[in-house]
mmCIF file of C-alpha atoms and ligand atoms in Angstrom:
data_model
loop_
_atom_site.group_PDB
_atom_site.id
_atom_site.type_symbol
_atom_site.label_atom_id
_atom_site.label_comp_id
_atom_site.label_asym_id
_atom_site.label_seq_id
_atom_site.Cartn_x
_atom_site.Cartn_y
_atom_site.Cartn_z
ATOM 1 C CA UNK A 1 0.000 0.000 0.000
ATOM 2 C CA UNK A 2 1.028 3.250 -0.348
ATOM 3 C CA UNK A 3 2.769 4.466 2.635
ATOM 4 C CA UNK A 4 0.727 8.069 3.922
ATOM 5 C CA UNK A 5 3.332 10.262 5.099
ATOM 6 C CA UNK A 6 1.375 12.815 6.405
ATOM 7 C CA UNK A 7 -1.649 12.507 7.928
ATOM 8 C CA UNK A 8 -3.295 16.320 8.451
ATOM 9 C CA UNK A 9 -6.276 14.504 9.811
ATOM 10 C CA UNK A 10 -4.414 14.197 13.161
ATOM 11 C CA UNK A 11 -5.442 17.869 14.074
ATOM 12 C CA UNK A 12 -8.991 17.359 13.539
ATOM 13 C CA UNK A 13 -9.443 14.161 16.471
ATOM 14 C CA UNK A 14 -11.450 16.482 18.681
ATOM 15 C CA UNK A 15 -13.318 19.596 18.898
ATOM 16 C CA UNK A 16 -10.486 20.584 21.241
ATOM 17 C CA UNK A 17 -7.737 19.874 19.000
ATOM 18 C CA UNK A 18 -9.295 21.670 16.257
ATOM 19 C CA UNK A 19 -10.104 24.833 18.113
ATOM 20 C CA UNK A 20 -6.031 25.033 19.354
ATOM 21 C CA UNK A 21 -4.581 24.991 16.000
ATOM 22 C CA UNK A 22 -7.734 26.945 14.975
ATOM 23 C CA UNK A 23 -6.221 29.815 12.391
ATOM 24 C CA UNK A 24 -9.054 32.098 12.322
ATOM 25 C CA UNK A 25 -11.432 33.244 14.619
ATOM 26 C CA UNK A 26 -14.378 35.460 15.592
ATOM 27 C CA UNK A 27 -14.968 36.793 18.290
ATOM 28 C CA UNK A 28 -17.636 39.393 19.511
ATOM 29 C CA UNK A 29 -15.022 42.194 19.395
ATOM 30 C CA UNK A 30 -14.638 41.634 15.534
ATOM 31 C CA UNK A 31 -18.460 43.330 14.674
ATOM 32 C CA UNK A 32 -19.938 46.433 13.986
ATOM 33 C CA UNK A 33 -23.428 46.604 14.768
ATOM 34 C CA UNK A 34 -25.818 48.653 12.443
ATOM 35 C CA UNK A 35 -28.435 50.635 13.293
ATOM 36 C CA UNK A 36 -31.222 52.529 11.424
ATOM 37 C CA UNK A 37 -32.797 55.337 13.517
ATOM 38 C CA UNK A 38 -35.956 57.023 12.400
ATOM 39 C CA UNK A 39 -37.395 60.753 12.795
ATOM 40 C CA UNK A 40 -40.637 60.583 14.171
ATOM 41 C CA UNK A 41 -41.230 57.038 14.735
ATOM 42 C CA UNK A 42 -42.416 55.903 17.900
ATOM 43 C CA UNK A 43 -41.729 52.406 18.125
ATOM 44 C CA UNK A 44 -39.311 50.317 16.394
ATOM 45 C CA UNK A 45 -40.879 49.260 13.160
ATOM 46 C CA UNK A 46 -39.812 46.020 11.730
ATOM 47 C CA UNK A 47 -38.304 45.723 8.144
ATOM 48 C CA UNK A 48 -39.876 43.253 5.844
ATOM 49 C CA UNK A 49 -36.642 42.130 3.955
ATOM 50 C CA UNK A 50 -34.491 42.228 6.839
ATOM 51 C CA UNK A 51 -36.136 40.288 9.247
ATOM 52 C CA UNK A 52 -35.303 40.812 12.598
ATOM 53 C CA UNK A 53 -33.706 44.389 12.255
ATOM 54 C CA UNK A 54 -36.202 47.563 13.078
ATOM 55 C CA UNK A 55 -35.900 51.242 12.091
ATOM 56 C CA UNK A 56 -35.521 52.003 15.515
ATOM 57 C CA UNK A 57 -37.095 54.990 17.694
ATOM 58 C CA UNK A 58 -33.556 57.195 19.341
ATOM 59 C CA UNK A 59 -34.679 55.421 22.708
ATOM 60 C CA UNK A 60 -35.083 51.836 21.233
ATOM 61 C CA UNK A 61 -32.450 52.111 19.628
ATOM 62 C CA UNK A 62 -30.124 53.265 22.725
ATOM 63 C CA UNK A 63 -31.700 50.158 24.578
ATOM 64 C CA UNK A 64 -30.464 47.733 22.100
ATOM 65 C CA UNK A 65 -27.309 48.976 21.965
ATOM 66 C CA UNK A 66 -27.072 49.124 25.548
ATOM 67 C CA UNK A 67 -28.270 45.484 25.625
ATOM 68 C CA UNK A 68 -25.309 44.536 22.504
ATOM 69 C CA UNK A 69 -22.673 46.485 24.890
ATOM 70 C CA UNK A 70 -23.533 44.398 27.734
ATOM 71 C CA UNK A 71 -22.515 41.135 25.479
ATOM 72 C CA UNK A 72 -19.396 42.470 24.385
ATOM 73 C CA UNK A 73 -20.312 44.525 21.182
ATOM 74 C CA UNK A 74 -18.180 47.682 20.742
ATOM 75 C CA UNK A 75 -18.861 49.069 17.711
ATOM 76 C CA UNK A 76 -22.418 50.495 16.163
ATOM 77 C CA UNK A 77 -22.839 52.203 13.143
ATOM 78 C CA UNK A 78 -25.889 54.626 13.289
ATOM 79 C CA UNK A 79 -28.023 55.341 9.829
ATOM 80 C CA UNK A 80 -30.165 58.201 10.438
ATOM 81 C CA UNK A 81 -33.774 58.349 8.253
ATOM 82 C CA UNK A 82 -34.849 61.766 8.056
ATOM 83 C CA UNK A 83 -38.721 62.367 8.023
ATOM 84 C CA UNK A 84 -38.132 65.619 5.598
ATOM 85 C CA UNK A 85 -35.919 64.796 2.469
ATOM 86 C CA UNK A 86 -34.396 67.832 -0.327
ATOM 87 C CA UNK A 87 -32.516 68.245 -2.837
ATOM 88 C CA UNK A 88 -29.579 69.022 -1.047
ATOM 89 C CA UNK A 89 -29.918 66.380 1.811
ATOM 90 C CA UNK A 90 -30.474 69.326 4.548
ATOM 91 C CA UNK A 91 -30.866 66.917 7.289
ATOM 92 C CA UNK A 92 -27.950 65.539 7.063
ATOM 93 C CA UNK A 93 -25.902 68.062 8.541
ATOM 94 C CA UNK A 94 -28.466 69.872 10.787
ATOM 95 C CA UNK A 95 -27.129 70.428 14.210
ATOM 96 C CA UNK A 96 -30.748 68.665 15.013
ATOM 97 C CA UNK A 97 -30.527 66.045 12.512
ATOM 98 C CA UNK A 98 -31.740 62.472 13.040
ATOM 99 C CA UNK A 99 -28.533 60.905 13.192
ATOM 100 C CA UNK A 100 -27.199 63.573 15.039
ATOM 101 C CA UNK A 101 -29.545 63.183 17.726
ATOM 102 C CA UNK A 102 -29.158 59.078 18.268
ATOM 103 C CA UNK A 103 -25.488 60.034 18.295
ATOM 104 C CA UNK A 104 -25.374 61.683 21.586
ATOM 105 C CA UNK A 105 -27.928 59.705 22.727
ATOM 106 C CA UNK A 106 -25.695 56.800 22.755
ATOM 107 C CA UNK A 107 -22.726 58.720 23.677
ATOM 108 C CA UNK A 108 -24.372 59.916 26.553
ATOM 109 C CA UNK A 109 -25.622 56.484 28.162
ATOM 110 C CA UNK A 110 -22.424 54.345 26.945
ATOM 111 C CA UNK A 111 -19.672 56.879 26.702
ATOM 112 C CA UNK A 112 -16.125 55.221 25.918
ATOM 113 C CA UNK A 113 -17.725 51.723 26.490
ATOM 114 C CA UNK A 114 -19.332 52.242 22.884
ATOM 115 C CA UNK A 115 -17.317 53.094 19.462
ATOM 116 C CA UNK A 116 -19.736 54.808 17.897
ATOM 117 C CA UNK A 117 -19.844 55.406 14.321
ATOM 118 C CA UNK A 118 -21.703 57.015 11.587
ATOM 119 C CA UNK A 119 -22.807 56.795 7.801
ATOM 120 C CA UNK A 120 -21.542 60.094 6.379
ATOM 121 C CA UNK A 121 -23.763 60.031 2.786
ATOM 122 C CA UNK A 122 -26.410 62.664 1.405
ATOM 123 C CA UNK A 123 -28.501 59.768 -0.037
ATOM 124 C CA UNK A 124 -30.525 59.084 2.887
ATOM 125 C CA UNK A 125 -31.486 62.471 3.045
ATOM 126 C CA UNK A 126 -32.124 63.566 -0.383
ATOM 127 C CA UNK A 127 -35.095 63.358 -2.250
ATOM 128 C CA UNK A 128 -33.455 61.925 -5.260
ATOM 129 C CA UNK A 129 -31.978 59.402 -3.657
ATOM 130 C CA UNK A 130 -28.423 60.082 -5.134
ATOM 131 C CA UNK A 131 -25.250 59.723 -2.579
ATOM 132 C CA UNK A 132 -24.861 63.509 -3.690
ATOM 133 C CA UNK A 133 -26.081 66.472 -4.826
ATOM 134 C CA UNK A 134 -27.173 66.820 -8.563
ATOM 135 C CA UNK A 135 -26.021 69.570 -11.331
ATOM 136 C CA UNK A 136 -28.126 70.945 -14.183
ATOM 137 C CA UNK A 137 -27.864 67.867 -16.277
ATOM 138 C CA UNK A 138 -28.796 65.704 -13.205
ATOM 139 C CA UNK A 139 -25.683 64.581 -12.832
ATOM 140 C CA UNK A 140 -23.913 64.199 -9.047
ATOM 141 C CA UNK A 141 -21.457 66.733 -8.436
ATOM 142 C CA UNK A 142 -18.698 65.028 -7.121
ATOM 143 C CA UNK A 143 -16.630 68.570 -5.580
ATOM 144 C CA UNK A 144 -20.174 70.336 -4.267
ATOM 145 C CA UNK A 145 -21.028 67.058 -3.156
ATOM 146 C CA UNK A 146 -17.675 67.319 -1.444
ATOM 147 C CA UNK A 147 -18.624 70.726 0.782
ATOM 148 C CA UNK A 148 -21.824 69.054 2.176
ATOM 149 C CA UNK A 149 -19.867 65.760 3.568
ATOM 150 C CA UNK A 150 -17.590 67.722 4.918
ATOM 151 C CA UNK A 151 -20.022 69.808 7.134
ATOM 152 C CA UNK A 152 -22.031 66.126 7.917
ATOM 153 C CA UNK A 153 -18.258 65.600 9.299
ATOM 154 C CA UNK A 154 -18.292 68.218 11.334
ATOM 155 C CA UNK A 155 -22.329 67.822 12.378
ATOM 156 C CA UNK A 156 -21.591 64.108 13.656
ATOM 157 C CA UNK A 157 -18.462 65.503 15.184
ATOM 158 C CA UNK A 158 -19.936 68.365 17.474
ATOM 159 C CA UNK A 159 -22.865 65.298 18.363
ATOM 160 C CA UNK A 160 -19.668 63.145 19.749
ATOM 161 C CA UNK A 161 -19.134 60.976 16.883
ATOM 162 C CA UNK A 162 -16.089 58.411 17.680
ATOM 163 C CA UNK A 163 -15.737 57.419 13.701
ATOM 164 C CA UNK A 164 -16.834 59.039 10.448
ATOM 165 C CA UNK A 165 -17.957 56.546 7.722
ATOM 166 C CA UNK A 166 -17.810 58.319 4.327
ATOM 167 C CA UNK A 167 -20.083 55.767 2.040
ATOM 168 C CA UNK A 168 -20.839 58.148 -1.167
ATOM 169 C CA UNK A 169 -17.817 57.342 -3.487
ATOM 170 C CA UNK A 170 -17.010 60.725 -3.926
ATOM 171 C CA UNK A 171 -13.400 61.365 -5.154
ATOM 172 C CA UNK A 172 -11.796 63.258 -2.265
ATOM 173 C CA UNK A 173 -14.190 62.890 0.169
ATOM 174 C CA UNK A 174 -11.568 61.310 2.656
ATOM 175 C CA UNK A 175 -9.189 64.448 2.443
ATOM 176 C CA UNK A 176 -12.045 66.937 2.403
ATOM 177 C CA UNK A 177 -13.677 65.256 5.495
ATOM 178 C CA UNK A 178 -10.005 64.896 7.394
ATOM 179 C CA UNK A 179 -9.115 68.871 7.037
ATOM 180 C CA UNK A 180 -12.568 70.035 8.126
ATOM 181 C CA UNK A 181 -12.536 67.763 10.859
ATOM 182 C CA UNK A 182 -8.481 69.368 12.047
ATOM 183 C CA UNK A 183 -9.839 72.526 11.112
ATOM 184 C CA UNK A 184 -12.446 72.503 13.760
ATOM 185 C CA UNK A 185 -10.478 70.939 16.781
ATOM 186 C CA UNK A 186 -11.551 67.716 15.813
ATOM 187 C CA UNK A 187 -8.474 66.027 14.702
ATOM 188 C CA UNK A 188 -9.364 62.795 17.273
ATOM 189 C CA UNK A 189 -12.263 62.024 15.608
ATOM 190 C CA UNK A 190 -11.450 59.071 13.190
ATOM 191 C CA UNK A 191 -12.248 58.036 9.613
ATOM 192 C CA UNK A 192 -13.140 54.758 8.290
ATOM 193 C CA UNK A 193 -13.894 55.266 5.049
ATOM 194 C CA UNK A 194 -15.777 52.683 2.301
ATOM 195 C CA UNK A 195 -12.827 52.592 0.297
ATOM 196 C CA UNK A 196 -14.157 49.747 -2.079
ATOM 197 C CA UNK A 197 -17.389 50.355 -2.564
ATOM 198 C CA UNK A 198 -18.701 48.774 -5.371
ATOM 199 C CA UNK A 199 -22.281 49.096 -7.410
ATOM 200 C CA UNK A 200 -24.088 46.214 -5.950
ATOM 201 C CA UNK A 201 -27.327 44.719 -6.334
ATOM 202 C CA UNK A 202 -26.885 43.077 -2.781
ATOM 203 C CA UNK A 203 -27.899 46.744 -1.565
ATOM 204 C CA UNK A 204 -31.559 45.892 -1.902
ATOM 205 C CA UNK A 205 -33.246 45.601 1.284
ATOM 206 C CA UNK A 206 -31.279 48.742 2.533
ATOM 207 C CA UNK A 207 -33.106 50.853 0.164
ATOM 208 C CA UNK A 208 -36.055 49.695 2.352
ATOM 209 C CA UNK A 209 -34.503 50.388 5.680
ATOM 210 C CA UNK A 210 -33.547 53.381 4.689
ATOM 211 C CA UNK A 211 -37.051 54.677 2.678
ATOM 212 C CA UNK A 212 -34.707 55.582 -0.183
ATOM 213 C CA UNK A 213 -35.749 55.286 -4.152
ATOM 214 C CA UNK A 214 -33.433 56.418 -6.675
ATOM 215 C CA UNK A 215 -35.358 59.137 -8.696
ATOM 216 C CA UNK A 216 -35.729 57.763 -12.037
ATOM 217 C CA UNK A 217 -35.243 54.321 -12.070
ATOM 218 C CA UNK A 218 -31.146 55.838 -11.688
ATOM 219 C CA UNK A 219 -28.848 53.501 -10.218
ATOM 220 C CA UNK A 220 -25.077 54.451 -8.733
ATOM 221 C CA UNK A 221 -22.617 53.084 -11.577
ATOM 222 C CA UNK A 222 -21.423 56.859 -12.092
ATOM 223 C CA UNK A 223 -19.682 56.835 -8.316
ATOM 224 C CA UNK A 224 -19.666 53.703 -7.023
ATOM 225 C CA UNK A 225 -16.828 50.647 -8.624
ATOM 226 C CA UNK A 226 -17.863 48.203 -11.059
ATOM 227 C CA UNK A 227 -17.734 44.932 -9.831
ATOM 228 C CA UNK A 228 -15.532 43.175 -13.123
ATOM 229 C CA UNK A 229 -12.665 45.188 -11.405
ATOM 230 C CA UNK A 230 -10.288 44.002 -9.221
ATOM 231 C CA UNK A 231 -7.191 46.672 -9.176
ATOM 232 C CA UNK A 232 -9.514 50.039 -9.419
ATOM 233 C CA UNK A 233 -10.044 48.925 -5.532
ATOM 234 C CA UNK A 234 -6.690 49.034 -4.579
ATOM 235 C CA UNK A 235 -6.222 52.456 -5.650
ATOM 236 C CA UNK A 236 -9.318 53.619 -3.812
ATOM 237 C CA UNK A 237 -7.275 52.242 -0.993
ATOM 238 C CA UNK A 238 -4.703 53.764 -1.951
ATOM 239 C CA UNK A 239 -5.933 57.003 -2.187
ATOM 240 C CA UNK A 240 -7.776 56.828 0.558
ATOM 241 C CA UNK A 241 -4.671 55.965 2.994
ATOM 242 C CA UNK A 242 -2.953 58.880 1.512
ATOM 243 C CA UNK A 243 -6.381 61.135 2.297
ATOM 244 C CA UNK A 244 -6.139 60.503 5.888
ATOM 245 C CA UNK A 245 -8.431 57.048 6.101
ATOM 246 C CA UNK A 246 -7.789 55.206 9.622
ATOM 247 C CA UNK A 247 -9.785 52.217 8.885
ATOM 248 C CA UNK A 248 -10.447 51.069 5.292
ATOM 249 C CA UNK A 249 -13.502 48.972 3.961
ATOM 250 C CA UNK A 250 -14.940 46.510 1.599
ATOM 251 C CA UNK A 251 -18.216 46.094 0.722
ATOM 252 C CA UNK A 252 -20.060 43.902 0.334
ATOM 253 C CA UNK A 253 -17.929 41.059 1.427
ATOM 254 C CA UNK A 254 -18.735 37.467 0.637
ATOM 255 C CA UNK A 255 -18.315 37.827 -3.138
ATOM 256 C CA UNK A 256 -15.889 39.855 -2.613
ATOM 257 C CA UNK A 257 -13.626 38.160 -0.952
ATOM 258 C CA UNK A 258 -10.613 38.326 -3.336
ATOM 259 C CA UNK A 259 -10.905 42.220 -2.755
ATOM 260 C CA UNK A 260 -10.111 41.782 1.320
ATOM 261 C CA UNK A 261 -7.386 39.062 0.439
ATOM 262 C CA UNK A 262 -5.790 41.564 -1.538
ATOM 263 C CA UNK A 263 -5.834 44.756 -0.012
ATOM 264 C CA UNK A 264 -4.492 42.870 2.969
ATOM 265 C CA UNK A 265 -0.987 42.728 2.246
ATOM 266 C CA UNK A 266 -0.950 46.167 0.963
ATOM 267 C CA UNK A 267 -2.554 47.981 4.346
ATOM 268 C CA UNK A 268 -1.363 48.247 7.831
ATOM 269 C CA UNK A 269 -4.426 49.917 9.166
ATOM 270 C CA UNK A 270 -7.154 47.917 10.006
ATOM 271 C CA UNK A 271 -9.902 46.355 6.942
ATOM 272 C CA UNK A 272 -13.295 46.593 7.963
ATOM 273 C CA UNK A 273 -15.722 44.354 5.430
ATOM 274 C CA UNK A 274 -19.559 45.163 5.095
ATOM 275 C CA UNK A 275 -21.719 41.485 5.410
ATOM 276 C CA UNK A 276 -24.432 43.690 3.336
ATOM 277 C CA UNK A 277 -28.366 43.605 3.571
ATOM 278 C CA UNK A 278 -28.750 41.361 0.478
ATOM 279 C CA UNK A 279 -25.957 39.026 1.758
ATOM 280 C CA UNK A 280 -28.151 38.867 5.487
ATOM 281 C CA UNK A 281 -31.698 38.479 3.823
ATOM 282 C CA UNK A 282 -30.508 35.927 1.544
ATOM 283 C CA UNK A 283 -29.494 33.988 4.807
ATOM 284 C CA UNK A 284 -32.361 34.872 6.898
ATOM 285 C CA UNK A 285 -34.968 33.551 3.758
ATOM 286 C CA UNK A 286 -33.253 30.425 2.985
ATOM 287 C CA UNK A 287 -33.214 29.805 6.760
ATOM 288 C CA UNK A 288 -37.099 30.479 6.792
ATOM 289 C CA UNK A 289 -38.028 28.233 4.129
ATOM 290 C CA UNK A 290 -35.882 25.496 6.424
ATOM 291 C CA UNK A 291 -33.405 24.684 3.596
ATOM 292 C CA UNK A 292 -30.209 25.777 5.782
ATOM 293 C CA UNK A 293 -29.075 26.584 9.121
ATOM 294 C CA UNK A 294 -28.944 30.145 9.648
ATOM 295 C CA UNK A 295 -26.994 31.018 12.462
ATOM 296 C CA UNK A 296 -24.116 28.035 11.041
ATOM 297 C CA UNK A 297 -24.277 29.838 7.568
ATOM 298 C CA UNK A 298 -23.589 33.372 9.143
ATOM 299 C CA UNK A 299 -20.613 32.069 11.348
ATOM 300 C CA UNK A 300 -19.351 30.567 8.241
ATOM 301 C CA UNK A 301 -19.648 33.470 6.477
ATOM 302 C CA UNK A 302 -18.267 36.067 8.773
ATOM 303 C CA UNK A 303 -15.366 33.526 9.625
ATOM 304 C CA UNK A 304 -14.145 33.241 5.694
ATOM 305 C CA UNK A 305 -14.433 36.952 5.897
ATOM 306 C CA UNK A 306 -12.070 37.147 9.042
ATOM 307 C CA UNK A 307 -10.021 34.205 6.961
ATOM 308 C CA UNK A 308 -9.588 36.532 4.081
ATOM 309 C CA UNK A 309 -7.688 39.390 6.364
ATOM 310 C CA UNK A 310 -10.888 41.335 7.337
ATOM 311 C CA UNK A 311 -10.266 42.763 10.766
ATOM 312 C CA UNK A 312 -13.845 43.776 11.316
ATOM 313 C CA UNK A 313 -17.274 43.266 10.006
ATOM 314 C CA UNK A 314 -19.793 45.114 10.010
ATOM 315 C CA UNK A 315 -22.993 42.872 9.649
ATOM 316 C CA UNK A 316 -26.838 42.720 11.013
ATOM 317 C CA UNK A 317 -26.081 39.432 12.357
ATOM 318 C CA UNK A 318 -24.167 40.982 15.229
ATOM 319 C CA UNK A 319 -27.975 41.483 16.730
ATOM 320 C CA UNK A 320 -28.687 37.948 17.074
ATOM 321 C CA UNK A 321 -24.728 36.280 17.366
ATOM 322 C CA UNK A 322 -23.791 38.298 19.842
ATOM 323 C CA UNK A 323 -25.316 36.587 22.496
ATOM 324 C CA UNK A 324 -23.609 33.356 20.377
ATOM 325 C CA UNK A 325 -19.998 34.286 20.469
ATOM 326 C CA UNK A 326 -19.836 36.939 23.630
HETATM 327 C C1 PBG B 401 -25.031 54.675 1.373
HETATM 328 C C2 PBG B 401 -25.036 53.274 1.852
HETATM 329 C C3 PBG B 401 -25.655 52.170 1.269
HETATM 330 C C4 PBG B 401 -25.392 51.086 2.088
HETATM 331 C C5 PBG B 401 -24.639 51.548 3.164
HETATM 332 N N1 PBG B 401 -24.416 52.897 2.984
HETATM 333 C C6 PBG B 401 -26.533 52.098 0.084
HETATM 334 C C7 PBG B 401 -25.983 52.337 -1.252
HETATM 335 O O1 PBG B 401 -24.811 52.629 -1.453
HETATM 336 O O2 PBG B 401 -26.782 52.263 -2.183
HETATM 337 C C8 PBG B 401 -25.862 49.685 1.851
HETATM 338 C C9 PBG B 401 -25.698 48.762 3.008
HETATM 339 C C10 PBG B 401 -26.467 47.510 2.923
HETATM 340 O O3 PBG B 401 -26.970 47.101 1.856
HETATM 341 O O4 PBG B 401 -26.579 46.855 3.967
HETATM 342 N N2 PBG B 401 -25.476 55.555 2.354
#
């Protein structure tokens, strides 16, 4: 008989074994817990294609994070809806803006014990749904578009935000956002910016959470990377490092994997990946119609992201896993 050598199945004997010469692993401290906070609502509203995540009232949505802090959960990324929309995303930046408010709101109750972050975009807040503002032809304006961000920047700033998350694609918007920010005193007030962003159908049920349409029928190929490219994302990163970015991200991750495994090697800083609605509610319905095991999908998921040299993950599973891994 052939005469085995090597026999890798020794490591695998027990479930001991295998978790000490584990490689990978998650932990609660790896995710980022989103949020969507809603002007005027006064409970927390359930959203049909993401089941089990709410557009939350500012105290619901303070309680749950309280309740995700107490399991371990240090990061939570806040999405503001405004109940008035424009054309140039006004909300977004008002002192008394949604997200504004459920910023210090959380600040105030969890203070240092929470990392709390923020979607810095214009298009939950316009009423064209674009990530920006438009110009004559309808087009978005990438360097006006620029101005606004940076005084959303300063707005989640002055409201105690820990960590700006610039999501609109905008060339620049890392450097713009960085010297308003020093300008102001704020120069300890972080970035982690969507770096690789790329035009993705997997954004679908967010357009629900967030009561956003594109006016019409537009999509966001103009600003946001097309998915047949690989390199283009590096020199997002790229730029984006060089802009002032603490924390870069990918997104959406699981078919995007290639992306993480490859801007690993070429970043120091921490990679953040985005598990991203389409990529949950694809779980969470396959798991309803009994065809797979939910909860062992999402750890395999979120672990292969971890395995491709993501060091954090934002994902709506941190709601329910949580309690799993804390
Ligand atoms: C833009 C933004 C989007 C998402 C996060 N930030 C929507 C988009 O770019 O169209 C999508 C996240 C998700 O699908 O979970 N503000």
């Amino acid at each position: 008989m052939f005469d085995i050598q090597r026999r890798p199945r020794r490591l695998r004997n027990s479930q001991a074994l295998r978790d000490l010469v584990a490689e990978t692993r998650l932990g609660v401290d790896d995710l980022i817990a989103p949020f969507f906070v809603k002007e005027g609502a006064t409970e927390p509203l359930p959203i049909t294609s993401l089941p089990g995540i709410y557009q939350h009232t500012i105290d619901s949505f303070v309680k749950e994070a309280e309740r995700l802090a107490g399991l371990g959960v240090k990061g939570f990324m806040v999405f503001g809806v405004p109940e008035e929309k424009d054309p140039v995303g006004s909300q977004g930046y008002a002192a008394s803006g949604i997200t504004q408010r459920a910023i210090s709101a959380l600040k105030d109750r969890l203070g240092d014990g929470a990392v709390v972050m923020a979607d810095l975009c214009l298009d939950e807040f316009t009423d064209h749904g674009h990530c920006g503002i438009l110009d004559d032809r309808g087009c978005v304006d990438n360097d006006g578009t620029l101005e606004l961000y940076a005084q959303m920047a300063l707005a989640q700033a002055r409201a105690g935000v820990d960590l700006v998350a610039p999501s609109g694609m905008m060339d620049g918007q890392v450097g713009v956002i960085r010297s308003a920010l020093d300008a102001e005193g704020f120069s300890g007030v972080g970035i982690l910016a969507y770096s690789a962003k790329y035009a993705s159908a997997f954004y679908g049920p967010f357009r629900e959470a967030v009561d956003v349409t594109i006016a019409n029928g537009g999509d966001r190929k103009g600003y946001q990377q097309d998915f047949r490219n690989a390199r283009e994302a590096l020199t997002e990163v790229e730029l984006d490092i060089a802009e002032g970015a603490d924390v870069v991200m990918v997104k959406p991750a699981s078919s995007y994997l290639d992306i993480i495994a490859a801007v690993r090697p070429m970043v120091s800083i921490p990679i953040a990946a985005y598990q991203v609605s389409g990529e949950y509610a694809m779980v969470r319905a396959a798991e309803a119609q009994g065809w797979i095991d939910g909860q062992a999908v999402a750890l395999e998921q979120l672990t292969a992201i971890k395995r491709a040299g993501a060091d954090l993950i934002l994902t709506y599973f941190t709601h329910d896993l949580a309690a799993v891994l804390g």
